[in-house]
Amino acid sequence: MKIAVLGTGMVGEAIGTKLIETGHSVMMGSRTANNEKAAAFVAKHGKDKASAGTFAGAAAFGEIIFNCTKGIESINVLKSAGEKNLSNKILIDVSNPLDFSNGMPPTLAVCNSDSMAEEIQRAFPALKVVKSLNTMWCGIMVNPAMINGGDHNVFISGNDSDAKKQVAGILTGFGWTDKAIIDLGDLKTARGSEMLLPMWLSIMGTKNSGAFNFKVVS
Ligand SMILES: NC(=O)c1ccc[n+]([C@@H]2O[C@H](COP(=O)([O-])OP(=O)(O)OC[C@H]3O[C@@H](n4cnc5c(N)ncnc54)[C@H](OP(=O)(O)O)[C@@H]3O)[C@@H](O)[C@H]2O)c1
């Protein structure tokens, strides 16, 4: 499949790499077509499977789009990607609306009665937004077996059940078992997964490592 990865940070790199390793073609998108990290990504994986361009170029390329951009800028990123390049596509939203403008700890720019994922869905109604993978460090997103034998959870939120099924298929390709994938319900449930971030940051500070995840037991 042709997949757009919007974002040149560590999440875009990790997800883009795993997608290529699992047989997809990836175009990495950035504000500029000549972003250095995107160029390094293409050099690492080769031009047959990897390419780089602007957010608009990548969105046009992708049949499915990952949003791996700075959460509080994601609406601007998607505006620059262009509505026509997004229409009717699945957007897997990995972003978190963290605002570091007042230092540490960051605050959530949107929370309680709204979420980043819902803001994106409202701004781009023709997109099928599915929130996932935002509750863990990117190393674990693409290699769940690296901790606890893969026995921990990844959440999915979204309004379109077929889109969620396709996203679950991509997660399976990343190494997640069916049992580990928890469908929380519609996109409103992304409020909860985004609001896990203050807790995630506190645990990371305590453990001095991002190599942990949430596991639901009952
Ligand atoms: N790091 C993790 O392990 C982790 C885990 C879970 C969720 N997340 C979430 O995943 C997303 C990506 O995280 P990250 O650490 O990989 O990278 P990041 O530094 O949060 O974001 C990098 C991307 O955001 C774009 N960006 C930054 N400022 C911008 C602006 N003013 N206008 C437009 N675009 C802008 C950059 O564009 P350019 O390419 O043009 O520079 C780049 O593509 C974030 O929302 C983060 O909260 C991260």
mmCIF file of C-alpha atoms and ligand atoms in Angstrom, residues 5-14 28-32 35 37-38 53 55 67-74 76-77 80 93-98 100 116 131-141 197 200, ligand 1:
data_model
loop_
_atom_site.group_PDB
_atom_site.id
_atom_site.type_symbol
_atom_site.label_atom_id
_atom_site.label_comp_id
_atom_site.label_asym_id
_atom_site.label_seq_id
_atom_site.Cartn_x
_atom_site.Cartn_y
_atom_site.Cartn_z
ATOM 1 C CA VAL A 5 3.767 9.640 6.956
ATOM 2 C CA LEU A 6 3.341 13.306 7.829
ATOM 3 C CA GLY A 7 6.171 14.120 10.208
ATOM 4 C CA THR A 8 9.954 13.903 10.210
ATOM 5 C CA GLY A 9 10.436 13.438 13.963
ATOM 6 C CA MET A 10 11.241 10.210 15.795
ATOM 7 C CA VAL A 11 7.651 8.954 15.417
ATOM 8 C CA GLY A 12 7.558 9.499 11.657
ATOM 9 C CA GLU A 13 10.927 7.765 11.339
ATOM 10 C CA ALA A 14 9.892 4.762 13.452
ATOM 11 C CA MET A 28 7.456 11.209 4.324
ATOM 12 C CA GLY A 29 5.976 14.709 4.457
ATOM 13 C CA SER A 30 7.433 17.878 5.871
ATOM 14 C CA ARG A 31 7.001 21.667 5.669
ATOM 15 C CA THR A 32 9.750 21.696 3.052
ATOM 16 C CA ASN A 35 13.939 18.307 4.824
ATOM 17 C CA LYS A 37 15.616 13.987 8.117
ATOM 18 C CA ALA A 38 13.246 13.013 5.297
ATOM 19 C CA GLY A 53 8.059 15.723 -0.154
ATOM 20 C CA PHE A 55 2.904 17.658 3.485
ATOM 21 C CA ASN A 67 -0.310 12.156 11.316
ATOM 22 C CA CYS A 68 3.002 12.177 13.216
ATOM 23 C CA THR A 69 3.317 15.950 13.551
ATOM 24 C CA LYS A 70 3.511 18.221 16.557
ATOM 25 C CA GLY A 71 -0.044 18.045 17.920
ATOM 26 C CA ILE A 72 -0.694 21.748 18.380
ATOM 27 C CA GLU A 73 0.412 22.336 14.759
ATOM 28 C CA SER A 74 -1.433 19.380 13.231
ATOM 29 C CA ASN A 76 -2.070 23.803 10.227
ATOM 30 C CA VAL A 77 -0.127 20.862 8.813
ATOM 31 C CA SER A 80 -1.191 22.852 4.145
ATOM 32 C CA ASP A 93 -3.667 10.305 14.334
ATOM 33 C CA VAL A 94 -0.684 9.567 16.568
ATOM 34 C CA SER A 95 -0.319 13.184 17.746
ATOM 35 C CA ASN A 96 -0.762 14.569 21.227
ATOM 36 C CA PRO A 97 -1.816 18.183 21.891
ATOM 37 C CA LEU A 98 1.086 18.925 24.229
ATOM 38 C CA PHE A 100 5.377 23.233 26.108
ATOM 39 C CA MET A 116 -7.029 16.815 19.048
ATOM 40 C CA LYS A 131 -6.733 7.810 16.955
ATOM 41 C CA SER A 132 -4.148 5.237 17.923
ATOM 42 C CA LEU A 133 -0.605 4.605 19.198
ATOM 43 C CA ASN A 134 -0.383 8.017 20.923
ATOM 44 C CA THR A 135 -0.177 6.502 24.425
ATOM 45 C CA MET A 136 3.330 5.057 24.162
ATOM 46 C CA TRP A 137 6.899 5.803 23.123
ATOM 47 C CA CYS A 138 7.448 5.263 19.387
ATOM 48 C CA GLY A 139 9.926 2.393 19.880
ATOM 49 C CA ILE A 140 7.094 0.360 21.370
ATOM 50 C CA MET A 141 4.513 1.410 18.755
ATOM 51 C CA LEU A 197 -0.272 11.862 28.473
ATOM 52 C CA TRP A 200 2.652 8.907 30.803
HETATM 53 N N1 LIG B 1 8.017 10.864 20.530
HETATM 54 C C1 LIG B 1 7.208 9.853 20.855
HETATM 55 O O1 LIG B 1 7.658 8.720 21.182
HETATM 56 C C2 LIG B 1 5.727 10.053 20.790
HETATM 57 C C3 LIG B 1 4.875 9.081 21.338
HETATM 58 C C4 LIG B 1 3.491 9.231 21.212
HETATM 59 C C5 LIG B 1 2.968 10.315 20.508
HETATM 60 N N2 LIG B 1 3.819 11.265 20.018
HETATM 61 C C6 LIG B 1 3.251 12.396 19.266
HETATM 62 O O2 LIG B 1 3.613 12.199 17.896
HETATM 63 C C7 LIG B 1 3.809 13.458 17.247
HETATM 64 C C8 LIG B 1 5.215 13.485 16.624
HETATM 65 O O3 LIG B 1 6.188 13.452 17.646
HETATM 66 P P1 LIG B 1 7.761 13.519 17.315
HETATM 67 O O4 LIG B 1 8.438 13.486 18.627
HETATM 68 O O5 LIG B 1 8.098 12.512 16.291
HETATM 69 O O6 LIG B 1 7.979 14.905 16.567
HETATM 70 P P2 LIG B 1 7.561 16.437 16.861
HETATM 71 O O7 LIG B 1 8.820 17.180 17.044
HETATM 72 O O8 LIG B 1 6.500 16.553 17.890
HETATM 73 O O9 LIG B 1 6.921 16.820 15.431
HETATM 74 C C9 LIG B 1 7.698 16.842 14.290
HETATM 75 C C10 LIG B 1 6.856 17.225 13.092
HETATM 76 O O10 LIG B 1 6.018 18.358 13.376
HETATM 77 C C11 LIG B 1 6.203 19.333 12.377
HETATM 78 N N3 LIG B 1 6.108 20.697 12.942
HETATM 79 C C12 LIG B 1 6.751 21.171 14.033
HETATM 80 N N4 LIG B 1 6.456 22.483 14.221
HETATM 81 C C13 LIG B 1 5.628 22.820 13.203
HETATM 82 C C14 LIG B 1 4.986 24.046 12.838
HETATM 83 N N5 LIG B 1 5.136 25.169 13.549
HETATM 84 N N6 LIG B 1 4.183 24.019 11.751
HETATM 85 C C15 LIG B 1 4.028 22.897 11.027
HETATM 86 N N7 LIG B 1 4.626 21.699 11.331
HETATM 87 C C16 LIG B 1 5.399 21.679 12.406
HETATM 88 C C17 LIG B 1 7.613 19.126 11.848
HETATM 89 O O11 LIG B 1 7.669 19.636 10.525
HETATM 90 P P3 LIG B 1 9.035 19.598 9.689
HETATM 91 O O12 LIG B 1 9.136 18.200 9.160
HETATM 92 O O13 LIG B 1 8.807 20.595 8.631
HETATM 93 O O14 LIG B 1 10.146 19.964 10.632
HETATM 94 C C18 LIG B 1 7.757 17.624 11.929
HETATM 95 O O15 LIG B 1 7.321 17.015 10.735
HETATM 96 C C19 LIG B 1 3.597 14.524 18.332
HETATM 97 O O16 LIG B 1 2.278 15.006 18.239
HETATM 98 C C20 LIG B 1 3.807 13.757 19.641
HETATM 99 O O17 LIG B 1 3.075 14.310 20.729
HETATM 100 C C21 LIG B 1 5.183 11.165 20.159
#
